[in-house]
XYZ file of C-alpha atoms in Angstrom:
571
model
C 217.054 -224.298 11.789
C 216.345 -226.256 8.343
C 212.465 -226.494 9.416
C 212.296 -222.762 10.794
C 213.861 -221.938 7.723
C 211.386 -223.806 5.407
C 208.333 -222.472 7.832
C 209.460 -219.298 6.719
C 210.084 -219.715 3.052
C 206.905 -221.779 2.313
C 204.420 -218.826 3.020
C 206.783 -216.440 0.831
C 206.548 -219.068 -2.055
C 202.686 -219.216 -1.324
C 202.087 -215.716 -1.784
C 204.644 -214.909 -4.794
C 202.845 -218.217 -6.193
C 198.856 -216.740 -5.579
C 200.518 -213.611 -6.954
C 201.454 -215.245 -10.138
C 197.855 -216.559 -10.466
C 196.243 -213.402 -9.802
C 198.603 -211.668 -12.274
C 198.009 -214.248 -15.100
C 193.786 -214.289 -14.590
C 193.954 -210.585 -15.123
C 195.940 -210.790 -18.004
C 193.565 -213.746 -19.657
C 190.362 -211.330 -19.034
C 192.502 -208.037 -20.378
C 193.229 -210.453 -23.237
C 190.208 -211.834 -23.731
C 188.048 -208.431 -23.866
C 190.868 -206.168 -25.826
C 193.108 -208.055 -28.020
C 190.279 -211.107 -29.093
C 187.515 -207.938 -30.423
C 190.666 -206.556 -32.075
C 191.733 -209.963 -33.255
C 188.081 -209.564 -35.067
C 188.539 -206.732 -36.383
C 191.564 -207.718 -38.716
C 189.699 -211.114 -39.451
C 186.384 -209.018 -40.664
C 189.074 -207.107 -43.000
C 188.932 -210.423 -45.117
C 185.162 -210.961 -44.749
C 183.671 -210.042 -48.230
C 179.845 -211.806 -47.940
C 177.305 -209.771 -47.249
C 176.111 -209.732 -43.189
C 173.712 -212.186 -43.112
C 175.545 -214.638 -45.679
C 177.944 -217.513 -45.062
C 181.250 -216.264 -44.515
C 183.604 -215.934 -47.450
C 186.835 -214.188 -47.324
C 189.060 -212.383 -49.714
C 191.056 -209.253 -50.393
C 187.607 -207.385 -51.804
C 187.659 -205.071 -48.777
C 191.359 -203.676 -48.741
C 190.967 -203.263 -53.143
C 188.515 -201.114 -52.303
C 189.612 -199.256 -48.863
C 192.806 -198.939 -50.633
C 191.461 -197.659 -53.925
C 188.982 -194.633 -52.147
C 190.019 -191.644 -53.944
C 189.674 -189.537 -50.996
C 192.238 -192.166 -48.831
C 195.375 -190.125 -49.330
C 194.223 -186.897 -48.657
C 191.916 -188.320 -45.638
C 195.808 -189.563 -44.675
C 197.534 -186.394 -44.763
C 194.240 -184.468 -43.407
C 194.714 -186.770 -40.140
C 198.846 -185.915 -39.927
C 198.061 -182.396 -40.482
C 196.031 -182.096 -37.716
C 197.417 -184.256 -35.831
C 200.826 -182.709 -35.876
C 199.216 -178.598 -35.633
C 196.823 -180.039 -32.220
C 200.310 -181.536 -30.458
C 202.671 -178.467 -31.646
C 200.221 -175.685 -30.513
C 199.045 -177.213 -27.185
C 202.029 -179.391 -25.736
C 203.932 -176.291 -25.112
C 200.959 -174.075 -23.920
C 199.825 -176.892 -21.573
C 203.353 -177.423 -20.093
C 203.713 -173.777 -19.273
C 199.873 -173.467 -17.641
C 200.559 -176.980 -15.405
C 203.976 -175.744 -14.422
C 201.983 -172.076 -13.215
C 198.821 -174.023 -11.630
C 201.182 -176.850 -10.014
C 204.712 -175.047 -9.120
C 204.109 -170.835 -8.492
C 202.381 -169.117 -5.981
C 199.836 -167.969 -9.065
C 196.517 -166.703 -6.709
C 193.390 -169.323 -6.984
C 195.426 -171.721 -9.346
C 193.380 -174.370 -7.498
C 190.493 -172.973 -9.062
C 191.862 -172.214 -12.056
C 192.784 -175.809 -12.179
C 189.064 -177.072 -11.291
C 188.319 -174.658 -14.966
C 190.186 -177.133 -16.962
C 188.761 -180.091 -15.715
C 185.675 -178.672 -16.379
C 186.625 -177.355 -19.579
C 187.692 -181.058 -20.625
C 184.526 -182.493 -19.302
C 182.591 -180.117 -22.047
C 181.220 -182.593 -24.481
C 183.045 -181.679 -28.503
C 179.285 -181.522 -29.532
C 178.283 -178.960 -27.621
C 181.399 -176.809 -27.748
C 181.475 -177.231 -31.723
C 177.887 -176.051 -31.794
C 178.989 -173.294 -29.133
C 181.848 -171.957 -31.529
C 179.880 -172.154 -34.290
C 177.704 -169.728 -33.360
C 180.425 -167.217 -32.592
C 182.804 -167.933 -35.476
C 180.046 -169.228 -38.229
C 181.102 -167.225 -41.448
C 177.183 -165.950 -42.276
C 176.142 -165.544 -39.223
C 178.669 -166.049 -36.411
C 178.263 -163.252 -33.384
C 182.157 -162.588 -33.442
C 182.164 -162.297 -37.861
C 178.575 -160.240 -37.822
C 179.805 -157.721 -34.771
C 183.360 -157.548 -36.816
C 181.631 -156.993 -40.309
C 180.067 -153.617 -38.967
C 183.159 -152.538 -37.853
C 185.306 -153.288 -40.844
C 182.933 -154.704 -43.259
C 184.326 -158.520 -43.866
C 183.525 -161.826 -41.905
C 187.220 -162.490 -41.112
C 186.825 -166.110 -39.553
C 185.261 -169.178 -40.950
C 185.009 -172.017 -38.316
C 184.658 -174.370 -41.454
C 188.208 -174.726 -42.252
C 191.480 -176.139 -41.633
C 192.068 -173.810 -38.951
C 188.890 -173.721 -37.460
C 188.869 -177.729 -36.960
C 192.072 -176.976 -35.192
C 191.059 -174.238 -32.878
C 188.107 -176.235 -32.162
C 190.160 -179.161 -31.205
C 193.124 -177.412 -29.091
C 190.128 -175.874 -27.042
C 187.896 -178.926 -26.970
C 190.598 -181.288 -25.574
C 194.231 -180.803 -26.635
C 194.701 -178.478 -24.078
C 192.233 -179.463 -21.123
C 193.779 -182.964 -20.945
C 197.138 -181.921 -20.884
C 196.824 -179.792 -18.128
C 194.580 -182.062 -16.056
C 197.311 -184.352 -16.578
C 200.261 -182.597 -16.204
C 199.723 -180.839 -13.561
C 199.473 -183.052 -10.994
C 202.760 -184.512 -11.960
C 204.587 -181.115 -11.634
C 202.930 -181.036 -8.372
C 204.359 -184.389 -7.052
C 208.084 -183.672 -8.440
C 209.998 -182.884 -5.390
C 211.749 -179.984 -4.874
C 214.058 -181.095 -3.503
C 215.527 -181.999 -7.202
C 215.711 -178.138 -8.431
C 216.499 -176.915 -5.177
C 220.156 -178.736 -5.421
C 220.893 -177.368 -8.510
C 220.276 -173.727 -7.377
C 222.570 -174.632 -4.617
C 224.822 -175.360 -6.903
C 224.698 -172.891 -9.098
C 222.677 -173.142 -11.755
C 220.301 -170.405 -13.359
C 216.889 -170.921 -13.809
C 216.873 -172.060 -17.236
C 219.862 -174.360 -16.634
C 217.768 -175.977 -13.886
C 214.276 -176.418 -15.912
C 216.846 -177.957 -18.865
C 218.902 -179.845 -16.818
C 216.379 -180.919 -13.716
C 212.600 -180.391 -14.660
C 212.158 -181.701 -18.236
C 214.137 -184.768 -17.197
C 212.120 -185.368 -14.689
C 209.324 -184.771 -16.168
C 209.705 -186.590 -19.056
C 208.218 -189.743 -18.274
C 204.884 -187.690 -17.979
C 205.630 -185.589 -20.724
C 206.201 -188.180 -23.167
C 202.797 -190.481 -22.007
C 200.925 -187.055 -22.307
C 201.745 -186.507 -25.803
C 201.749 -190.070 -26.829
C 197.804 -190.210 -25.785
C 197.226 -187.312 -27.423
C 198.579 -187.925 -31.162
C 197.204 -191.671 -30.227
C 193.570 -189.637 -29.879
C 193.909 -187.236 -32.391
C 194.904 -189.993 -34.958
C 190.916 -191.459 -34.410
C 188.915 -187.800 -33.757
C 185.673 -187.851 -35.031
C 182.729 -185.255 -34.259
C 184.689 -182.267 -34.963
C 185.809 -182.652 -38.335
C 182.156 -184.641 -38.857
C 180.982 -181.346 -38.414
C 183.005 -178.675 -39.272
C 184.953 -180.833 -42.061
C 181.670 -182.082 -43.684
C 180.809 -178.023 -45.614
C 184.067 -177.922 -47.112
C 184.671 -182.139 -47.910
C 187.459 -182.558 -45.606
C 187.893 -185.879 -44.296
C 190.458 -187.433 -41.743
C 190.846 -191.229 -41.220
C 187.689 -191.350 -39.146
C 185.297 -189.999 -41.020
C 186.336 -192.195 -44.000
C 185.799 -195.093 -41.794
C 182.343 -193.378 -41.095
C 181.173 -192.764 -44.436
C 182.221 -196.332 -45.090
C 179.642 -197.589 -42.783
C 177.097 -195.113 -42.705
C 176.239 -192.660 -45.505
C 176.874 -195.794 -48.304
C 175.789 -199.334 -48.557
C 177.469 -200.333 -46.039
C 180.979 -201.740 -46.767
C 182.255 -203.393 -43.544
C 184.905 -205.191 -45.118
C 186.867 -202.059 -46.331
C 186.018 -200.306 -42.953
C 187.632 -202.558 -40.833
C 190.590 -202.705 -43.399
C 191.499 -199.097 -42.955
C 191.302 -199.825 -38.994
C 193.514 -202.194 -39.411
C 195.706 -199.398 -41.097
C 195.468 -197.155 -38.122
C 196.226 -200.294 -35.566
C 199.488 -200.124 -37.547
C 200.146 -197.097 -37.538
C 199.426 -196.799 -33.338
C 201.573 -200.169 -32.550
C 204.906 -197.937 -33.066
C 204.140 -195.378 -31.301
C 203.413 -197.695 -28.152
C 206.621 -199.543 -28.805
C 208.291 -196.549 -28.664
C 206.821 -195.591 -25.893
C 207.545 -198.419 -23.917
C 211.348 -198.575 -25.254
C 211.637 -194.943 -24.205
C 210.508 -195.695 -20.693
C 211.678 -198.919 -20.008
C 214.477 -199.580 -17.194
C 214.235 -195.651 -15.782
C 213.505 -194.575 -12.549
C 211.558 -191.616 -12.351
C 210.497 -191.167 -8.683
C 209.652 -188.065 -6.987
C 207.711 -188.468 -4.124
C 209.902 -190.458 -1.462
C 210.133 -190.331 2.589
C 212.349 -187.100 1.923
C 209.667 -185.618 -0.256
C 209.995 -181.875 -0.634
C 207.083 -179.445 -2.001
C 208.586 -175.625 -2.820
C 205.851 -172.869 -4.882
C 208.362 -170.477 -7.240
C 207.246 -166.611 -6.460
C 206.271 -165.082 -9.825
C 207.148 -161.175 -8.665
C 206.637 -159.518 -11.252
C 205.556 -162.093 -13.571
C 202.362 -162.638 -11.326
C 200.041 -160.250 -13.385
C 200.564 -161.708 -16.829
C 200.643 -165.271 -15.840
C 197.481 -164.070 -14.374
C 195.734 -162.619 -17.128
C 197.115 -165.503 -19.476
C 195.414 -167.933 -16.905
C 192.341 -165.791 -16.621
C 192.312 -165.497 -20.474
C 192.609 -169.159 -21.612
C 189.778 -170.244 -18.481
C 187.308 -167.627 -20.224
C 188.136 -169.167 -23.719
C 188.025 -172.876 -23.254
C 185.310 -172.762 -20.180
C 183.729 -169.740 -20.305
C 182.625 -169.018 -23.898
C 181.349 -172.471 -24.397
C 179.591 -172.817 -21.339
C 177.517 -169.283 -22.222
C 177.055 -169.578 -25.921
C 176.026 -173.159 -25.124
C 173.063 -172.180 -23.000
C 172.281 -169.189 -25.224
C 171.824 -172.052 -28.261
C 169.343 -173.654 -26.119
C 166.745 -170.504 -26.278
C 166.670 -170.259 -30.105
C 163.656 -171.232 -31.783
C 166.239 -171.301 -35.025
C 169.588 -172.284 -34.021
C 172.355 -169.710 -35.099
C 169.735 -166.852 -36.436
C 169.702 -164.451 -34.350
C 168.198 -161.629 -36.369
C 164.443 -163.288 -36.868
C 161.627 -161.777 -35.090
C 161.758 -163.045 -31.640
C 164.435 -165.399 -31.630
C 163.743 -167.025 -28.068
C 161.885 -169.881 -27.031
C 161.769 -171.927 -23.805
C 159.665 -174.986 -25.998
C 163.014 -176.408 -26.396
C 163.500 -176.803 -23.033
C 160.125 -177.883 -21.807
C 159.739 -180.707 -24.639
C 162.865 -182.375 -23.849
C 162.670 -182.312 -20.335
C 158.518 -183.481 -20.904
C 159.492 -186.455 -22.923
C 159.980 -189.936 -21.522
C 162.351 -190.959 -23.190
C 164.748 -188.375 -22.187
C 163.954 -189.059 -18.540
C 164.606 -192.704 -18.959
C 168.165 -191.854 -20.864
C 169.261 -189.778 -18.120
C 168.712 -192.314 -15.622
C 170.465 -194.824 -17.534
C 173.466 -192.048 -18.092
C 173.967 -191.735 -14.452
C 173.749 -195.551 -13.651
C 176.468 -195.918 -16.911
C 178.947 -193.200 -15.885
C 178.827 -193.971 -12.259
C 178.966 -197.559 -12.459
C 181.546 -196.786 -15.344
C 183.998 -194.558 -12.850
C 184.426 -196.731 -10.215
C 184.749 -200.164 -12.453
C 187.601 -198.034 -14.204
C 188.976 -197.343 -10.496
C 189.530 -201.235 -9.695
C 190.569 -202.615 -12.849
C 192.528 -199.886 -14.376
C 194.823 -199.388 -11.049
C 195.431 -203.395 -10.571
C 196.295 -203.331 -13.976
C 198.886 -200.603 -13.499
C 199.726 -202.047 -9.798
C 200.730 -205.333 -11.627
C 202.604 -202.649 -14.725
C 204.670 -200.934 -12.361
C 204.686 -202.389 -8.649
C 205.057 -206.046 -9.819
C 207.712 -208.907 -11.368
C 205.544 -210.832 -13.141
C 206.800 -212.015 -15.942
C 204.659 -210.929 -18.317
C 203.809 -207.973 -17.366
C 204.852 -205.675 -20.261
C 202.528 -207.644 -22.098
C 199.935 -206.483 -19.776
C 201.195 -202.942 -20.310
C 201.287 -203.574 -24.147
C 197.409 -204.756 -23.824
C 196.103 -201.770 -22.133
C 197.264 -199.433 -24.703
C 195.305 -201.050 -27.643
C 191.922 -200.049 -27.243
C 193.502 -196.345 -28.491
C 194.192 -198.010 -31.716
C 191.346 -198.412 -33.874
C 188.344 -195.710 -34.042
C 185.504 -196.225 -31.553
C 183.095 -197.092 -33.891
C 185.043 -199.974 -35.051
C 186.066 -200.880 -31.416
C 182.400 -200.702 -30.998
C 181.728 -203.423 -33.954
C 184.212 -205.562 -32.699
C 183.090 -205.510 -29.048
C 179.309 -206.451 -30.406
C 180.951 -209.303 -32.464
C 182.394 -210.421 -29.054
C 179.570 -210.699 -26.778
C 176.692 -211.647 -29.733
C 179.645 -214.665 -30.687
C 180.843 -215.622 -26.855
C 178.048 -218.132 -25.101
C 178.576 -216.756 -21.679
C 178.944 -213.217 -22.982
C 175.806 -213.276 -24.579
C 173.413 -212.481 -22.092
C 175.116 -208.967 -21.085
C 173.736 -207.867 -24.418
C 171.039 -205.122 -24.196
C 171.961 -204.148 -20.575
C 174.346 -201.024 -19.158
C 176.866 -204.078 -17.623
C 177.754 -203.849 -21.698
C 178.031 -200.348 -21.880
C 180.044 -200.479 -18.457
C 182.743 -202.909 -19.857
C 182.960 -200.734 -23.116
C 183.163 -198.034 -21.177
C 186.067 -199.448 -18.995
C 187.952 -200.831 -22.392
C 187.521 -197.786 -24.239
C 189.130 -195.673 -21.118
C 191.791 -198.429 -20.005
C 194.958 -196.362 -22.004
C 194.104 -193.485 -20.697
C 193.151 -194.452 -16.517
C 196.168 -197.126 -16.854
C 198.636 -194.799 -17.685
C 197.848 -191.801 -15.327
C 197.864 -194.081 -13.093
C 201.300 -195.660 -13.939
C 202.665 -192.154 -13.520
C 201.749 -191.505 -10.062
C 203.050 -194.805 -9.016
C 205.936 -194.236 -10.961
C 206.663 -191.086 -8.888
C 205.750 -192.804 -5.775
C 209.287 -194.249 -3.424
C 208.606 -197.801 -2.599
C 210.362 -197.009 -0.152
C 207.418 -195.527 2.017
C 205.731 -199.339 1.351
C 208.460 -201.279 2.866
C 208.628 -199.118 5.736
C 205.563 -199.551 6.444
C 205.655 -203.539 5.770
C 208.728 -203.482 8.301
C 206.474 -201.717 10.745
C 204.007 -204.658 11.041
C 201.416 -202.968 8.500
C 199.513 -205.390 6.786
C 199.589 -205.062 2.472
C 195.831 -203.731 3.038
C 196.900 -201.630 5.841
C 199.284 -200.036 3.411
C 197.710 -200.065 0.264
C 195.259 -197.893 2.089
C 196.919 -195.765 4.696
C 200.086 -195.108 2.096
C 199.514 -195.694 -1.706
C 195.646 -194.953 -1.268
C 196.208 -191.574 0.092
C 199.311 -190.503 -2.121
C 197.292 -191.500 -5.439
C 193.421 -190.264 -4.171
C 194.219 -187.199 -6.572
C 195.162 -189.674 -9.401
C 192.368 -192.089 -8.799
C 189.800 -189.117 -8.674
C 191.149 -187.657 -11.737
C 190.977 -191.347 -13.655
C 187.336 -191.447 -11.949
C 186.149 -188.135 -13.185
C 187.086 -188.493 -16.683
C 185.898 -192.178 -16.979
C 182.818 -190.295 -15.886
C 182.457 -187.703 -18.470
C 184.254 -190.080 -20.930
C 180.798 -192.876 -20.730
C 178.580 -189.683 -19.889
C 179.706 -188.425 -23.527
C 180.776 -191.854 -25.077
C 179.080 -191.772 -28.743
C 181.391 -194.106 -31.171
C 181.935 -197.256 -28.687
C 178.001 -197.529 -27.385
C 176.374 -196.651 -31.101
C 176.209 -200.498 -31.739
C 175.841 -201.379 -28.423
C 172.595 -199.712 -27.016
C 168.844 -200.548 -27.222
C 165.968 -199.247 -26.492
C 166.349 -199.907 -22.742
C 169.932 -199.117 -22.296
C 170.168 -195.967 -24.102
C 172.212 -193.122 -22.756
C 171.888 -189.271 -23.321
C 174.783 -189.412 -25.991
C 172.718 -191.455 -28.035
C 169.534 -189.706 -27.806
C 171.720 -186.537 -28.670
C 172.716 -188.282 -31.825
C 169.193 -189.304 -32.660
C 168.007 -186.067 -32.078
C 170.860 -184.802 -35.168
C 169.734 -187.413 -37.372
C 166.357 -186.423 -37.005
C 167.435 -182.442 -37.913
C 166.238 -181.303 -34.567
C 169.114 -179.165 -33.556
C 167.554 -177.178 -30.799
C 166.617 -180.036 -28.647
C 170.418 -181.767 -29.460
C 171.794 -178.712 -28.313
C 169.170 -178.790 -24.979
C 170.668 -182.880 -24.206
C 173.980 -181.380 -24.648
C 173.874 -179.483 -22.051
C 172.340 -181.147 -19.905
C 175.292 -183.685 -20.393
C 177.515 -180.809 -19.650
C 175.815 -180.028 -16.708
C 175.746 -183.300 -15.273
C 179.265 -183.627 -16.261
C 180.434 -180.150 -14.646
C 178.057 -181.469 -11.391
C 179.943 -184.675 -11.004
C 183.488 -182.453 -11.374
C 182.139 -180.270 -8.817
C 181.663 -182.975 -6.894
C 184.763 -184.274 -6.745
C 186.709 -181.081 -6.338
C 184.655 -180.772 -3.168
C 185.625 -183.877 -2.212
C 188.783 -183.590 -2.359
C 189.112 -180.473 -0.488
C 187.212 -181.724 2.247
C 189.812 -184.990 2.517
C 192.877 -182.290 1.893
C 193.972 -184.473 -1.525
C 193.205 -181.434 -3.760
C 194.277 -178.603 -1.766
């Protein structure tokens, strides 16, 4: 009995120990390609000689980062916003997921499909898109106002229109992609009880939902004052008229627009990595040791019948698609065609030269290619490494993986440009790293980095809400871990894994402040060639590789919305 007993413990021990190894190799390589490039970054804080020079370090950099006249308003520029972006669209996006995920609201699969492809808009092109409606000289929206009642009410170069810009460019999208599906997976079961037992509706969302829901909740938001704490192109170019300056574009004018001054740069990263550590703390205080399951063996899915409600949730659906998909999409395109972009009133304002000398040059052909092979390559990368991260996270007793957990948030800390610095340190100062420089496998593993928060934590919250119960029964049946990894987990997360996919997609497709350091001549993307086309002045033909960004992006969401109607895991 002593040997049968051993036979059987041995292969146990074997597998827990194999486990362990696995566990501990991916933490090493998560460690050695987030924290050692951030570990770089605080090191370069104290690195006053000139690049090129023997290193010599002293306290030059944070005198002078520090001492920027412009630091404390830059500071309270980036709370401001910060705070307006989560107020205005945490609420709005909670209300829209709940009507998409949890109502009987007609095409809310569709209308779901709009704010995915509203999020996959690049900020670029849907800056440039709102500027030409809400510009005060010449803006469509202020010139068709003034000869009504004779003023140009808006000006998209303000406080307020950084912050419309940025609630419709991505505060809003992203919650709803992501909140969505987790209203969709709670089981309704849950709310169903408590109407049983008495309570109203409002009792029930109080008492039942936003408990629930929390977990989700709570991640969403914490992303999303992580992200808006490092925002860059929108207040680059609506902020830049009127001198207003967030954290990022002091970093930015740091390292670009002066004599370069990498020392103090890096310093005032090192700011924001302290200022992002507590909010991941808290996050993982907040969440730690709860059980927030929803989809178990006894899983329940219930729609709530809007009666009377179903018009205006409707048109406040219908509305909100039109403004964050619609009007960029159209004024987008219509930028293309101008031989002048934004004047509308010179003779014959429309040109297809834009078109035909982008699409005519080279180099443009040879960035798309290499755009496709980096966002595709990119996606499905993110796919393996970001979900065995969060397998390990969530599914896992390893003992150190909060650590792991702890990792995967930092690349959210510091601004992509400097992540971008750091990461070029890394592979130009690592032997065996070396050699990836110049080619898209670089811009594939910044890619993957720069997305990990994001992909590791959706995916955390779907395996959060999925039983492990539904494992083990199938482990009892004789299923192998394969077997049902891929008939069980597989199928319950495709939605989450397609979503992660998607947006590491658009995310490299778009990517301009991780790859600026990191491309050459032969790796170069179409977010790059974008940029070079601004720094050259040449709006027109920016605005032509915007869009055809966007319309590679909004392909690739297509895409996967038919895909997942055809396997059933969207519909």
């Amino acid at each position: 009995m002593a040997g049968l007993t051993q036979a059987v413990e041995i292969p146990g021990a074997r597998r827990l120990e194999l486990q362990g190894v696995l566990c501990t190799l991916v933490l090493a390589l998560v460690a050695l390609v987030v924290v050692f490039p951030l570990v770089l970054v605080a090191v370069q804080s104290f690195q006053v000689a000139p690049p090129g020079q023997p290193a010599r370090y002293g306290l030059d950099g944070w005198r002078a980062a520090l001492g920027e006249p412009g630091l404390r308003s830059a500071l309270v520029n980036t709370f401001n916003v910060t705070f307006v972006r989560q107020f205005l669209s945490l609420p709005l996006a909670v209300l829209l997921a709940w009507l998409l995920a949890r109502t009987d609201l007609p095409g809310r699969h569709w209308f779901e499909f709009a704010f995915w492809a509203a999020f996959f808009l690049p900020p670029f092109t849907v800056t440039l898109s709102w500027i030409l409606l809400l510009d005060p000289e010449y803006g469509l929206l202020n010139t068709w106002l003034a000869g009504v009642v004779g003023v140009h009410p808006f000006n998209i170069y303000s406080f307020w229109g950084i912050v419309w810009v940025h609630v419709i460019t991505g505060s809003l999208t992203v919650k709803v992609i992501l909140l969505t599906p987790a209203f969709r997976n709670m089981n309704a079961s849950f709310e169903e009880a408590s109407r049983v037992a008495g309570a109203g509706g409002l009792r029930t969302a109080l008492r039942i939902t936003v408990p629930v829901m929390a977990p989700a909740i709570l991640s969403v938001l914490l992303l999303g004052t992580m992200v808006s704490l490092q925002t860059f192109e929108v207040e680059q170019v609506l902020g830049l008229p009127f001198r207003f300056f967030v954290f990022s574009t002091t970093i930015y004018d740091l390292l670009v627009t002066r004599v370069p001054r990498y020392d103090a740069a890096t310093a005032l990263a090192v700011l924001v990595l302290a200022a992002m550590l507590p909010l991941v703390l808290a996050q993982q205080w907040l969440t730690r040791g709860r059980r927030y399951t929803t989809i178990t063996g006894q899983f329940q899915s219930r729609v709530h019948r809007l009666g009377a409600w179903r018009l205006p949730a409707l048109s406040l659906v219908v509305t909100f698609a039109v403004i964050v998909l619609g009007i960029p999409v159209v004024l987008a395109l219509l930028g293309t065609f101008m031989k002048l972009f934004g004047f509308f009133n010179i003779a014959d304002p429309w040109t297809l030269a834009n078109w035909s000398n982008v699409l005519g040059d080279e180099t443009f052909l040879r960035s798309l290619h290499n755009t496709i092979v980096l966002a595709t390559g990119t996606a499905v990368a993110t796919i393996v490494v970001h979900s065995l991260i969060a397998y390990i996270v969530v599914r896992t007793r390893y003992a150190g993986r909060r650590l792991l957990d702890v990792i995967s948030w930092l690349p959210f800390t510091v601004p992509g440009i400097i992540l971008g610095l750091a990461l070029l340190w890394l592979f130009l100062g690592v032997g065996f790293l070396r050699p990836l420089y110049g080619t898209t496998a670089l811009l594939v593993i910044a890619g993957v980095i720069a997305g990990m928060p994001l992909g590791v934590q959706i995916i955390k919250s779907g395996l959060g809400q999925l039983g492990g119960e539904l494992e083990e029964a199938s482990r009892i049946a004789g299923a192998s871990w394969w077997t049902t990894y891929r008939r069980i987990v597989l199928r319950l997360m495709a939605p989450t894994l397609l979503a992660v996919g998607m947006i590491t997609f658009v995310g490299a497709a778009r990517n301009i402040g991780n790859f600026a350091l990191l491309t050459t001549s032969a790796n170069r993307p179409l977010s790059m060639l974008q940029l070079d086309y601004v720094a050259q002045r040449k709006l027109e033909e920016a605005v032509v590789v915007a869009c055809v960004i966007m319309l590679v992006s909004l392909g690739g969401a297509l895409l996967a919305r038919l895909l997942g109607l055809r396997s059933g895991s969207l519909g």
